[in-house]
JSON list of C-alpha atoms in Angstrom, two decimals:
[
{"chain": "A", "resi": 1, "resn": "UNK", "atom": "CA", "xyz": [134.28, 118.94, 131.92]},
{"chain": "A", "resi": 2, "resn": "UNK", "atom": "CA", "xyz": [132.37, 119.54, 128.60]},
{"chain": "A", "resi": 3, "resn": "UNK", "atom": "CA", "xyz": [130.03, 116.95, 127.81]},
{"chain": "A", "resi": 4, "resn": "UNK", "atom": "CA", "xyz": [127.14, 116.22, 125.34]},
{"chain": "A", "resi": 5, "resn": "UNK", "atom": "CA", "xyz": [123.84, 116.80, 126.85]},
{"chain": "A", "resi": 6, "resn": "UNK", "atom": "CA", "xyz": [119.97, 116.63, 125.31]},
{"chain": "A", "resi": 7, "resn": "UNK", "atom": "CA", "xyz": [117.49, 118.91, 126.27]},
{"chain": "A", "resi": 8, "resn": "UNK", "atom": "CA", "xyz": [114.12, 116.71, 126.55]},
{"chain": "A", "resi": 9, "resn": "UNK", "atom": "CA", "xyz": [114.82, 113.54, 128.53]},
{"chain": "A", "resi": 10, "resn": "UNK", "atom": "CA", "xyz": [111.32, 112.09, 126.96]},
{"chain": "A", "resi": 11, "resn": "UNK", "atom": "CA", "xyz": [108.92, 112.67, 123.91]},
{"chain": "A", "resi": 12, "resn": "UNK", "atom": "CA", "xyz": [105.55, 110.94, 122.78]},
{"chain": "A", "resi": 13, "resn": "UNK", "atom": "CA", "xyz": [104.00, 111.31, 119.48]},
{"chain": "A", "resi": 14, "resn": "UNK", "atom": "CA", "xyz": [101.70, 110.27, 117.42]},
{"chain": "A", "resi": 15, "resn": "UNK", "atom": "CA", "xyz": [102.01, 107.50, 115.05]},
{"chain": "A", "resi": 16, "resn": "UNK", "atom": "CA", "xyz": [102.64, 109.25, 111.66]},
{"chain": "A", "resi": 17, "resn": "UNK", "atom": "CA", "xyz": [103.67, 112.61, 113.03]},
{"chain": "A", "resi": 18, "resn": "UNK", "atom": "CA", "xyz": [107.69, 113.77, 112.52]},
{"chain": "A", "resi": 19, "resn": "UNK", "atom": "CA", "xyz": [109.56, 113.55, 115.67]},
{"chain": "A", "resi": 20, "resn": "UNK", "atom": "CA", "xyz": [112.19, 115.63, 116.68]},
{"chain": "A", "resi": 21, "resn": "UNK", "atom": "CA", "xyz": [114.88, 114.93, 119.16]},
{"chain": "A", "resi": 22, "resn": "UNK", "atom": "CA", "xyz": [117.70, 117.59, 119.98]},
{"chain": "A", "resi": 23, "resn": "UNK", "atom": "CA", "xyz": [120.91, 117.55, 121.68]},
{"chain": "A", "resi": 24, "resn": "UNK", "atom": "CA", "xyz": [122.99, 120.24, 122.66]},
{"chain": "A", "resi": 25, "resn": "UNK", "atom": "CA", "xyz": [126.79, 119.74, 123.05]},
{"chain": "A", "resi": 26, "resn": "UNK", "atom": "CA", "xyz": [129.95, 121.85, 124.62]},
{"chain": "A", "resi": 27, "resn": "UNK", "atom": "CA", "xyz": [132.94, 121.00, 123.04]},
{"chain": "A", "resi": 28, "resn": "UNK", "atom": "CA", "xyz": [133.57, 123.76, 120.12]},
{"chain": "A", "resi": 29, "resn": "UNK", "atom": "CA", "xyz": [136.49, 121.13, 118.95]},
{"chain": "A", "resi": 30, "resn": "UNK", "atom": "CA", "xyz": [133.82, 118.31, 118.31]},
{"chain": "A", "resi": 31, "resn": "UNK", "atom": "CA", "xyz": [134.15, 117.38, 114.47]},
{"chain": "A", "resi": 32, "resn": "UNK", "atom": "CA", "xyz": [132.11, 114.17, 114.38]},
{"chain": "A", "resi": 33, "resn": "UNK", "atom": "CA", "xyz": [128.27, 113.50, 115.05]},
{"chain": "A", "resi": 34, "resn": "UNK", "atom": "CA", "xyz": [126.42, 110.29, 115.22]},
{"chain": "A", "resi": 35, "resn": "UNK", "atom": "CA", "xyz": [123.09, 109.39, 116.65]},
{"chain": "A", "resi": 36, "resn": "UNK", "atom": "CA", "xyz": [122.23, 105.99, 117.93]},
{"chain": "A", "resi": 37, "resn": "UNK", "atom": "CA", "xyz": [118.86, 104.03, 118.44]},
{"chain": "A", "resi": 38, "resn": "UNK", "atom": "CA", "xyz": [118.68, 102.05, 121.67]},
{"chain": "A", "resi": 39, "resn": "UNK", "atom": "CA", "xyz": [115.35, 99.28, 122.06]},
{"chain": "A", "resi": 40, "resn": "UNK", "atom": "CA", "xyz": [114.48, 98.02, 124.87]},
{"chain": "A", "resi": 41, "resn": "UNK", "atom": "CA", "xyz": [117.28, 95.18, 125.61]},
{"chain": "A", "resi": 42, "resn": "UNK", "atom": "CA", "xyz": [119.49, 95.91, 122.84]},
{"chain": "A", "resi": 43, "resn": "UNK", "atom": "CA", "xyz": [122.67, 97.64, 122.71]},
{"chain": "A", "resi": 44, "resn": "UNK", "atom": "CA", "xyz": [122.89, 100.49, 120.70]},
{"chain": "A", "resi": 45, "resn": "UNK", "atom": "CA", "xyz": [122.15, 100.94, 117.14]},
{"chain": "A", "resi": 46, "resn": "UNK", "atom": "CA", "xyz": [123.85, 103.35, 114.75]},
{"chain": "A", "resi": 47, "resn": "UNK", "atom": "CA", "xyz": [121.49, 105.48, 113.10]},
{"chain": "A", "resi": 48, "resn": "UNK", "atom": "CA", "xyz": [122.97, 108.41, 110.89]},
{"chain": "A", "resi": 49, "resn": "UNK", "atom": "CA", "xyz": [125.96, 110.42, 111.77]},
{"chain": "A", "resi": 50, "resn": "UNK", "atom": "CA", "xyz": [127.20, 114.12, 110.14]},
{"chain": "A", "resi": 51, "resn": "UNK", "atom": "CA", "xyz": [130.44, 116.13, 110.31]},
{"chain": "A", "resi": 52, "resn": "UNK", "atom": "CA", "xyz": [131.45, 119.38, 111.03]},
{"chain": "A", "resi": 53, "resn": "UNK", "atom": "CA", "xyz": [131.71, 120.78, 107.78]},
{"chain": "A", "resi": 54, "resn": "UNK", "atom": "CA", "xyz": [127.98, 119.93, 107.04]},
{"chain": "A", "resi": 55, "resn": "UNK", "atom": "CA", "xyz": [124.78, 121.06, 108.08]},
{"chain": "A", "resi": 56, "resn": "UNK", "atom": "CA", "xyz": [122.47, 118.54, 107.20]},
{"chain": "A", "resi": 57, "resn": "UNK", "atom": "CA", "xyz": [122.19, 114.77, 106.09]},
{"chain": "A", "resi": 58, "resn": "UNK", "atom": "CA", "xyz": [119.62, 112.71, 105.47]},
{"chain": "A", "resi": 59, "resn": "UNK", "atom": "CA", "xyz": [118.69, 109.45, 105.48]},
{"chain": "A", "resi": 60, "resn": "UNK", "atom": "CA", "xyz": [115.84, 107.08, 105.32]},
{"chain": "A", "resi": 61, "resn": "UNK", "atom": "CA", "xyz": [113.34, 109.08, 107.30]},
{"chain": "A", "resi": 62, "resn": "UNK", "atom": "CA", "xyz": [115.82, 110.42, 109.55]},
{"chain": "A", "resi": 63, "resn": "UNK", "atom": "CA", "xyz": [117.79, 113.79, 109.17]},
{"chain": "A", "resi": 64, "resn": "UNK", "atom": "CA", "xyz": [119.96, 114.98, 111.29]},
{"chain": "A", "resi": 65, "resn": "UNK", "atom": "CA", "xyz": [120.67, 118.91, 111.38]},
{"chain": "A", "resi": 66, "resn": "UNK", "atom": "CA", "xyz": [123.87, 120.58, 112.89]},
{"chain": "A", "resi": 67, "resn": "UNK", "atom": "CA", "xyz": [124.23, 124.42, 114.23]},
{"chain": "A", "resi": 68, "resn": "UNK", "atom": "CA", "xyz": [127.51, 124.91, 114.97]},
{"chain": "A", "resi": 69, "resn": "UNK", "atom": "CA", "xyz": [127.24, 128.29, 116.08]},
{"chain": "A", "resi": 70, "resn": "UNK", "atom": "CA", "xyz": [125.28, 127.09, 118.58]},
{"chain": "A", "resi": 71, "resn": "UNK", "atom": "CA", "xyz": [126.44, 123.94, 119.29]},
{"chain": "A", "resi": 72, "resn": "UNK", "atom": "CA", "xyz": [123.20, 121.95, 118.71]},
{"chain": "A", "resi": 73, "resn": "UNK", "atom": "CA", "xyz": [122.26, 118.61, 117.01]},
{"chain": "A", "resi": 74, "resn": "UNK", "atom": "CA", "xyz": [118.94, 117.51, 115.86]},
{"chain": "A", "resi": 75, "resn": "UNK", "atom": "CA", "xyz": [117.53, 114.41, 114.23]},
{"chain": "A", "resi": 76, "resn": "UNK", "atom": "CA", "xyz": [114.57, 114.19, 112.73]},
{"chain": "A", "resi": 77, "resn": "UNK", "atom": "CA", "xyz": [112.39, 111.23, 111.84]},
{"chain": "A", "resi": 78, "resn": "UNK", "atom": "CA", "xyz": [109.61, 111.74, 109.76]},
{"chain": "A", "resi": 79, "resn": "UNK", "atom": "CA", "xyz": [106.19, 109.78, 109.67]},
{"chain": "A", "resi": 80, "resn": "UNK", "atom": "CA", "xyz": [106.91, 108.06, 113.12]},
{"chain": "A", "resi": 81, "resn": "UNK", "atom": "CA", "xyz": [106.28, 104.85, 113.98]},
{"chain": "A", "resi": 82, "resn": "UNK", "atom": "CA", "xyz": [105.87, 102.19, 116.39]},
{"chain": "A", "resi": 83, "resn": "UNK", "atom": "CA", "xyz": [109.22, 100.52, 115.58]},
{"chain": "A", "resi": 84, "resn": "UNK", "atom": "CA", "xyz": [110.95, 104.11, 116.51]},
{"chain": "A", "resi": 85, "resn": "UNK", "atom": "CA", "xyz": [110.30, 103.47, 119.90]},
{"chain": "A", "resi": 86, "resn": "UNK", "atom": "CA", "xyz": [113.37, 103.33, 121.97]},
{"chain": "A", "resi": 87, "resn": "UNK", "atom": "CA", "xyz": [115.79, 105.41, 123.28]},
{"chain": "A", "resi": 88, "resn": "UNK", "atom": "CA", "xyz": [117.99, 108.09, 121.11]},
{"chain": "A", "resi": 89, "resn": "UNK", "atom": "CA", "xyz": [121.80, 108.93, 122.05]},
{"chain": "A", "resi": 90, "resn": "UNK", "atom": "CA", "xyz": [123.87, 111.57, 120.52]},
{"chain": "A", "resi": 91, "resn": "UNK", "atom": "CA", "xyz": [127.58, 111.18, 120.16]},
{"chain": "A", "resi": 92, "resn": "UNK", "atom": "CA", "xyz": [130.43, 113.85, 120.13]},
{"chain": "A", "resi": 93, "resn": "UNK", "atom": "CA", "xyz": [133.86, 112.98, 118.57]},
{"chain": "A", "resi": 94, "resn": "UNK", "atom": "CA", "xyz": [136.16, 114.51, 121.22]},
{"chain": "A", "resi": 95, "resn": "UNK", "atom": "CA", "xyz": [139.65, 114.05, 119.92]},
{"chain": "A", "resi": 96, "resn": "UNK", "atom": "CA", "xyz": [141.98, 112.57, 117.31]},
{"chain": "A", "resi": 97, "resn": "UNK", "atom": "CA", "xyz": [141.63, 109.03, 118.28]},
{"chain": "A", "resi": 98, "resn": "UNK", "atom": "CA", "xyz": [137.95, 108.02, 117.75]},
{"chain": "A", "resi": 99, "resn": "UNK", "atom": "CA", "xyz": [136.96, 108.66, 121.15]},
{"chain": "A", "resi": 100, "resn": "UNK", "atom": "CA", "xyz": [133.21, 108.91, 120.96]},
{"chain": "A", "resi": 101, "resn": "UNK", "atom": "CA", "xyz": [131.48, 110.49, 124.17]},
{"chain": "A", "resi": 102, "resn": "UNK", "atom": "CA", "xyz": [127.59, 109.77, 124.08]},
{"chain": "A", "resi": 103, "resn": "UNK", "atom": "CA", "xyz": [124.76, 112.40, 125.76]},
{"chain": "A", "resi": 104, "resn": "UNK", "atom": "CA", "xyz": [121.98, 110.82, 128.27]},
{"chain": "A", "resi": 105, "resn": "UNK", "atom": "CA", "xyz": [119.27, 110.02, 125.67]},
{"chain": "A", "resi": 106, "resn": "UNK", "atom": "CA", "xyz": [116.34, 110.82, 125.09]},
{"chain": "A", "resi": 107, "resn": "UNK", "atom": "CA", "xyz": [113.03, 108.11, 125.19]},
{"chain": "A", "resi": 108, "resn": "UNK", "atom": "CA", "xyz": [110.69, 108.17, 122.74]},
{"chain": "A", "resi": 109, "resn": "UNK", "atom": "CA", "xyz": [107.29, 107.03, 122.98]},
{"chain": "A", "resi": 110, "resn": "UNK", "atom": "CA", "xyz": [105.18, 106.49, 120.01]},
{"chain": "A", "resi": 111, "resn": "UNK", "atom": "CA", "xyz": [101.43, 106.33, 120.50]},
{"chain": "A", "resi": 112, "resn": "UNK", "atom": "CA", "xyz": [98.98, 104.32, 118.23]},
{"chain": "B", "resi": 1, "resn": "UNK", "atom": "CA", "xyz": [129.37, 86.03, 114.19]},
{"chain": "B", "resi": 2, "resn": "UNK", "atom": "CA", "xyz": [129.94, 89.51, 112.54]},
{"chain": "B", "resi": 3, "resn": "UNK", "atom": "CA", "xyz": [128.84, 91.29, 114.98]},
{"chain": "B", "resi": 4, "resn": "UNK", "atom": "CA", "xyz": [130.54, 92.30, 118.90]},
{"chain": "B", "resi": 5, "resn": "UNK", "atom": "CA", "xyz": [129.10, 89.45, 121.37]},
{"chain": "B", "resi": 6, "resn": "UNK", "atom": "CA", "xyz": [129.19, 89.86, 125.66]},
{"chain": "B", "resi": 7, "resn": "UNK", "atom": "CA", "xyz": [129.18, 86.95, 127.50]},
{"chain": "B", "resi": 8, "resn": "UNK", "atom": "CA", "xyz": [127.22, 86.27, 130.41]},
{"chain": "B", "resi": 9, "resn": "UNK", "atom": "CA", "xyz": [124.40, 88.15, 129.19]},
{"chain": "B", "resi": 10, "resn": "UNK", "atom": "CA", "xyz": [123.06, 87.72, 132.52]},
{"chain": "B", "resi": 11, "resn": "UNK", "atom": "CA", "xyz": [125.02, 87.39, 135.91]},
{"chain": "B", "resi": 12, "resn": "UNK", "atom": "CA", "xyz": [123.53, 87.58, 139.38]},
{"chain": "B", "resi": 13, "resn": "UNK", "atom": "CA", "xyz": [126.29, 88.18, 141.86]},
{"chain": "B", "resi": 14, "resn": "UNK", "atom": "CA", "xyz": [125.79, 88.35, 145.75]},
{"chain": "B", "resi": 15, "resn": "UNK", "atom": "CA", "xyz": [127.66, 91.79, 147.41]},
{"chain": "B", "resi": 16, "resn": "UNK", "atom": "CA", "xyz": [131.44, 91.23, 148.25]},
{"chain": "B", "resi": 17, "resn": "UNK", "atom": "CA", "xyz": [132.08, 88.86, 144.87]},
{"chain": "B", "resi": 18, "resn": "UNK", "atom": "CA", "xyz": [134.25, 89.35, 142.38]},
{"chain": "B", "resi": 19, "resn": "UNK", "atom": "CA", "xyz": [132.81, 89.45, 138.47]},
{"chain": "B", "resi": 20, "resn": "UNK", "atom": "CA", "xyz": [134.49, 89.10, 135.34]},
{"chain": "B", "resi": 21, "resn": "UNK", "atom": "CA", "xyz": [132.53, 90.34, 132.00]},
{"chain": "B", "resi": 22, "resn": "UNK", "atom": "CA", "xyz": [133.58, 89.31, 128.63]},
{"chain": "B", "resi": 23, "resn": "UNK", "atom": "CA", "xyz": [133.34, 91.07, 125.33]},
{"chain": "B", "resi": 24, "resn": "UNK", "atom": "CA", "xyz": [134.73, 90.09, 122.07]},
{"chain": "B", "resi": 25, "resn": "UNK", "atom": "CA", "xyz": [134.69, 92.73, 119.07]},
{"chain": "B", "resi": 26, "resn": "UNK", "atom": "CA", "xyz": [134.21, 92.46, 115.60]},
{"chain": "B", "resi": 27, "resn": "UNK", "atom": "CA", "xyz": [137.31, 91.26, 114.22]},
{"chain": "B", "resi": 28, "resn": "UNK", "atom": "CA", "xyz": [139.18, 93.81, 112.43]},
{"chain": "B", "resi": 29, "resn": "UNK", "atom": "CA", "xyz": [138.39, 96.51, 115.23]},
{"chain": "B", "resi": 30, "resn": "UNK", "atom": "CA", "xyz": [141.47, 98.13, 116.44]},
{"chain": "B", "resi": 31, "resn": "UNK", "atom": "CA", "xyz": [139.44, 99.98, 119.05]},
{"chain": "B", "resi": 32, "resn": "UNK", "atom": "CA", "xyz": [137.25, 98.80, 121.80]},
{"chain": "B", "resi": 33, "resn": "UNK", "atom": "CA", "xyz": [135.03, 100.70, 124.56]},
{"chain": "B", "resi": 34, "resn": "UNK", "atom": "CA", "xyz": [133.06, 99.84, 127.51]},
{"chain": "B", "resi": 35, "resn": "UNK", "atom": "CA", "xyz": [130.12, 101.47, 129.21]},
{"chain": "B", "resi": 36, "resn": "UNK", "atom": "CA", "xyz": [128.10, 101.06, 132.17]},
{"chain": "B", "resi": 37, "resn": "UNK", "atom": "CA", "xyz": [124.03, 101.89, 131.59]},
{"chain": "B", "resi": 38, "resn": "UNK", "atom": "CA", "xyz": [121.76, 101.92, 134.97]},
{"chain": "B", "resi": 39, "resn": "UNK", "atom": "CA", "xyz": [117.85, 100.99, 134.33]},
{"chain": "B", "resi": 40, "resn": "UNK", "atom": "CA", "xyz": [116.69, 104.09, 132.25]},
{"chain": "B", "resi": 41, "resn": "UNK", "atom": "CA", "xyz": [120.23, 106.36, 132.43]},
{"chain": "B", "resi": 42, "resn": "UNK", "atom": "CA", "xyz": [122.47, 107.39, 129.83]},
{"chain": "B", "resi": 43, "resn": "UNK", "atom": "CA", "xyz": [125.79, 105.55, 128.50]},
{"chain": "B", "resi": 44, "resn": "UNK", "atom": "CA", "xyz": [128.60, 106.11, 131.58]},
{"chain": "B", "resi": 45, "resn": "UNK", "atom": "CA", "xyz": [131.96, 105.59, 129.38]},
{"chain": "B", "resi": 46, "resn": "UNK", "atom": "CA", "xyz": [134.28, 103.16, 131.40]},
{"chain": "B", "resi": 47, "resn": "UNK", "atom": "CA", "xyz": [137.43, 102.57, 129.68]},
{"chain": "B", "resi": 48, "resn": "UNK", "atom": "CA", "xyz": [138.69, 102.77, 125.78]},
{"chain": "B", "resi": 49, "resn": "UNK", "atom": "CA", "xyz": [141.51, 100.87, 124.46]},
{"chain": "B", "resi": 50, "resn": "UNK", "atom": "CA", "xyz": [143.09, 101.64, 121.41]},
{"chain": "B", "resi": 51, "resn": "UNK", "atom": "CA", "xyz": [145.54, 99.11, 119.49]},
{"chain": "B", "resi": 52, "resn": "UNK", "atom": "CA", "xyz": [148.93, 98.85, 121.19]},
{"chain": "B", "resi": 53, "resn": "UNK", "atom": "CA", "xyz": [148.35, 102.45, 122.97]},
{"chain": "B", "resi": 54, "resn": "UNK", "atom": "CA", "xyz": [147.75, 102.98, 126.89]},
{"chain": "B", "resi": 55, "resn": "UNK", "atom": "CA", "xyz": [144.32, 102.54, 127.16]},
{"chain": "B", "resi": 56, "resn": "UNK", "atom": "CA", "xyz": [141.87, 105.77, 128.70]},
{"chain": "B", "resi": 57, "resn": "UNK", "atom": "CA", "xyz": [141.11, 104.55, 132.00]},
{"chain": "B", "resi": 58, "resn": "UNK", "atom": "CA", "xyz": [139.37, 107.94, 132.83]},
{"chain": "B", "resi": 59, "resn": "UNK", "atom": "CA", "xyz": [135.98, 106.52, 133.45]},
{"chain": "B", "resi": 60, "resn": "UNK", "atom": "CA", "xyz": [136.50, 103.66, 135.80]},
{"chain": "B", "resi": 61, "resn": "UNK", "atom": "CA", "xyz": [134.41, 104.90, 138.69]},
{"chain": "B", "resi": 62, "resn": "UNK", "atom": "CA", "xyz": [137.00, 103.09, 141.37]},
{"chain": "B", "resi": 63, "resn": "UNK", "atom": "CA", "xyz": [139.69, 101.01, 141.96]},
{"chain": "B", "resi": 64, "resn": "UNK", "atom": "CA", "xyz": [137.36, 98.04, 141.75]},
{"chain": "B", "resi": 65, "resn": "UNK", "atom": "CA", "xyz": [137.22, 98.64, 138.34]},
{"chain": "B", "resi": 66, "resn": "UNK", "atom": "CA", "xyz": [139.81, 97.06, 136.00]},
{"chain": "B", "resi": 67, "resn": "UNK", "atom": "CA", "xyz": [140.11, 96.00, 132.34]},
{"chain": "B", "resi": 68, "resn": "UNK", "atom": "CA", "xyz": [142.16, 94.21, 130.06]},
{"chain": "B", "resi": 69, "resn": "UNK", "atom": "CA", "xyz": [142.50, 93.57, 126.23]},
{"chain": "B", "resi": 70, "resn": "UNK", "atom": "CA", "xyz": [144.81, 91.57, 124.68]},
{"chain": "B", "resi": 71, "resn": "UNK", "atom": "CA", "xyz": [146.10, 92.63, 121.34]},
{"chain": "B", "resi": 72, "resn": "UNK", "atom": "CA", "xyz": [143.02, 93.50, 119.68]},
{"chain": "B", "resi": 73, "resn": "UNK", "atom": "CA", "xyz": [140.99, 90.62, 120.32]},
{"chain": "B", "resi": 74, "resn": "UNK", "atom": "CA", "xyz": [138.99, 90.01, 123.27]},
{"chain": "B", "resi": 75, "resn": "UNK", "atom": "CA", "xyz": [138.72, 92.33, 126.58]},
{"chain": "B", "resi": 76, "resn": "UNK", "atom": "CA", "xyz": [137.82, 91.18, 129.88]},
{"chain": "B", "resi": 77, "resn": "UNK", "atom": "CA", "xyz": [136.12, 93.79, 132.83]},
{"chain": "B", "resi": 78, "resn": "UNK", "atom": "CA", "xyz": [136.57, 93.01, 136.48]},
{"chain": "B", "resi": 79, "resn": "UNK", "atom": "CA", "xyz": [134.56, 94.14, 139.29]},
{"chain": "B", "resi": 80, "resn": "UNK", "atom": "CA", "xyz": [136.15, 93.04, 142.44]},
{"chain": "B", "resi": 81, "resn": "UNK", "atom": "CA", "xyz": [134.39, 93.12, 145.85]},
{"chain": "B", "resi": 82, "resn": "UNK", "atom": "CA", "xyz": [131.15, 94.30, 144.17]},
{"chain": "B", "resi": 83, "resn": "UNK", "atom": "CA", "xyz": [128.52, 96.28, 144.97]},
{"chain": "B", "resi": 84, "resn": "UNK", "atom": "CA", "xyz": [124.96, 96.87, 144.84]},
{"chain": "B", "resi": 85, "resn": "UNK", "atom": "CA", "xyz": [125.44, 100.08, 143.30]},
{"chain": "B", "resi": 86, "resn": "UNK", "atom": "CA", "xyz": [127.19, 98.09, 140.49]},
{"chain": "B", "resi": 87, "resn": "UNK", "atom": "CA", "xyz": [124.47, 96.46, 139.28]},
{"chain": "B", "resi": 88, "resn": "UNK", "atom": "CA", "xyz": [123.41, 98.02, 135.69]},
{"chain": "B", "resi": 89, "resn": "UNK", "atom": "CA", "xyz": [123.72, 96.59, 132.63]},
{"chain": "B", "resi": 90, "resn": "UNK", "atom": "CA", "xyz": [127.45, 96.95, 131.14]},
{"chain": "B", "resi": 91, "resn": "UNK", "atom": "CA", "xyz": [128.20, 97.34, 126.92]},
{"chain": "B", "resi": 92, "resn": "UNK", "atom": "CA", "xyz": [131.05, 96.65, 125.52]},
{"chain": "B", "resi": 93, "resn": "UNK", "atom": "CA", "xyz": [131.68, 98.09, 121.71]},
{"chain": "B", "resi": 94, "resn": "UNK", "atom": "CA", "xyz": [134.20, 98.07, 119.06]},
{"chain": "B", "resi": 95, "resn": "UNK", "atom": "CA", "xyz": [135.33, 100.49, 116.05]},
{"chain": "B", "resi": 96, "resn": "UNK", "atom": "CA", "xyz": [137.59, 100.44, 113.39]},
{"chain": "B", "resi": 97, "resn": "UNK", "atom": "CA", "xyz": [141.20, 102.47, 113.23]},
{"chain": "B", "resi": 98, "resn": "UNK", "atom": "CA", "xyz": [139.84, 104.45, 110.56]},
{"chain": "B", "resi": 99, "resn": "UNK", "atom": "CA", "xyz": [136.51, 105.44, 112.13]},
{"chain": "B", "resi": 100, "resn": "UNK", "atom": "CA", "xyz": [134.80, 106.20, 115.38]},
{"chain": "B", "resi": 101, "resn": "UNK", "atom": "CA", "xyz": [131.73, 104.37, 114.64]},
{"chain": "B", "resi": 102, "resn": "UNK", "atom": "CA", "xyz": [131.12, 102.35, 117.44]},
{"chain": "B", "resi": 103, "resn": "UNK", "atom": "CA", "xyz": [129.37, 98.88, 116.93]},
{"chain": "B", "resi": 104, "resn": "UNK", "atom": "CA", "xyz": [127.61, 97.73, 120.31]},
{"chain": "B", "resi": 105, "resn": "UNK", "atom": "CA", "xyz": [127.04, 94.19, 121.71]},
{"chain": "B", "resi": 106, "resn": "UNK", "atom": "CA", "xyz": [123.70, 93.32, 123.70]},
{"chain": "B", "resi": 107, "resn": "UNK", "atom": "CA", "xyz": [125.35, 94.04, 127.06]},
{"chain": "B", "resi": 108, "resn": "UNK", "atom": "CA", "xyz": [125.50, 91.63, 130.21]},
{"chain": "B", "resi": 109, "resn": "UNK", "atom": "CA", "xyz": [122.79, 93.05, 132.60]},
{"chain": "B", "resi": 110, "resn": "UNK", "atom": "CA", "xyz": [124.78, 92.59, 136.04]},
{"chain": "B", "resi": 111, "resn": "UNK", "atom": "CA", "xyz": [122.57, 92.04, 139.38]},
{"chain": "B", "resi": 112, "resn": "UNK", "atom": "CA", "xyz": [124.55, 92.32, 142.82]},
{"chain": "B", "resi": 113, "resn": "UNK", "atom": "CA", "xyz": [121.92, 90.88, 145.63]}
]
């Protein structure tokens, strides 16, 4: 069935370098985007989310970009650091009733 | 509290037992989801109820599986006869009618011996 997928199952930086995460999803029908944060223990977190009928949002050091044409999500976090360590989930709205389907995740490791 | 609390948040089980997880959402939340997440994998959707509709059962890996929510308050998750493949930690989360924003608890990390 269509799913949401990321490419990059991990990433290390550097502290103070941008980080970017991507996510690639199926569903052409998908109108809703949201990325979560996950640290270690913790359910998790929402981060930033974007809709269809955008192509970029921003928020405090994170941005996420959408390409619908080719069905790919990115966020972006800019100056890195230590307390962005965990482990980053995409989500795809797949229907009418709020039903949020959420990709593997990617882990990311940020080095002093 | 304001936010969606699990209860255990730990539960050591031995193989063949039954297990009942507990989540209550934030109040208000019409909708309410729960996930299964083994050591360093993705979120596994389980089961999504939605107000008064028939819940999506489309993730519950077996019949060993089952879930219940009443009204829109809290929702209960047994695993009956489990196993050790069961052991992972399991999230429950809520949203509101209006949005698919999900709001996740801290999860009850289950251990079958």
């Amino acid at each position: 069935g269509e799913s949401v997928g990321l490419h990059l199952p991990t990433l290390s930086v550097q502290e103070g370098d941008n980080s970017i995460i991507n996510c690639a999803y199926s569903n052409s029908a998908s109108d809703y985007f949201i990325w979560y944060k996950q640290e270690s223990g913790k359910g998790p977190q929402f981060i930033i989310d974007i809709r269809s009928n955008m192509d970029k949002r921003q928020g405090q050091r994170v941005t996420v970009l959408l390409n619908k044409t080719v069905k790919h999500l990115s966020l972006q976090i800019a100056a890195t650091q230590p307390g962005d360590s965990a482990v980053y989930f995409c989500a795809e709205n797949i229907g009418n009733n709020n039903d949020m389907r959420f990709g593997a995740g990617t882990r990311l490791t940020v080095k002093p | 509290g304001a936010g969606v609390s699990q209860s255990p948040s730990n539960k050591v089980t031995e193989k063949g037992k039954d297990v009942e997880l507990r989540c209550d959402p934030i109040s208000g939340h019409t909708a309410l989801y729960w996930y299964r997440q083994r050591l360093g994998q993705g979120l596994e959707f389980l089961i999504y109820f939605q107000g008064n509709s028939a819940p999506d059962k489309s993730g519950l890996p077996s019949d060993r599986f089952s879930a219940e929510r009443t009204g829109e308050s809290v929702s209960t998750l047994t695993i009956q006869r489990t196993q050790q493949e069961d052991s992972a930690v399991y999230l429950c989360a809520s949203s509101r009618w209006t949005g698919p924003t999900q709001y996740f608890g801290p999860g009850t990390r289950l251990t079958v011996l």
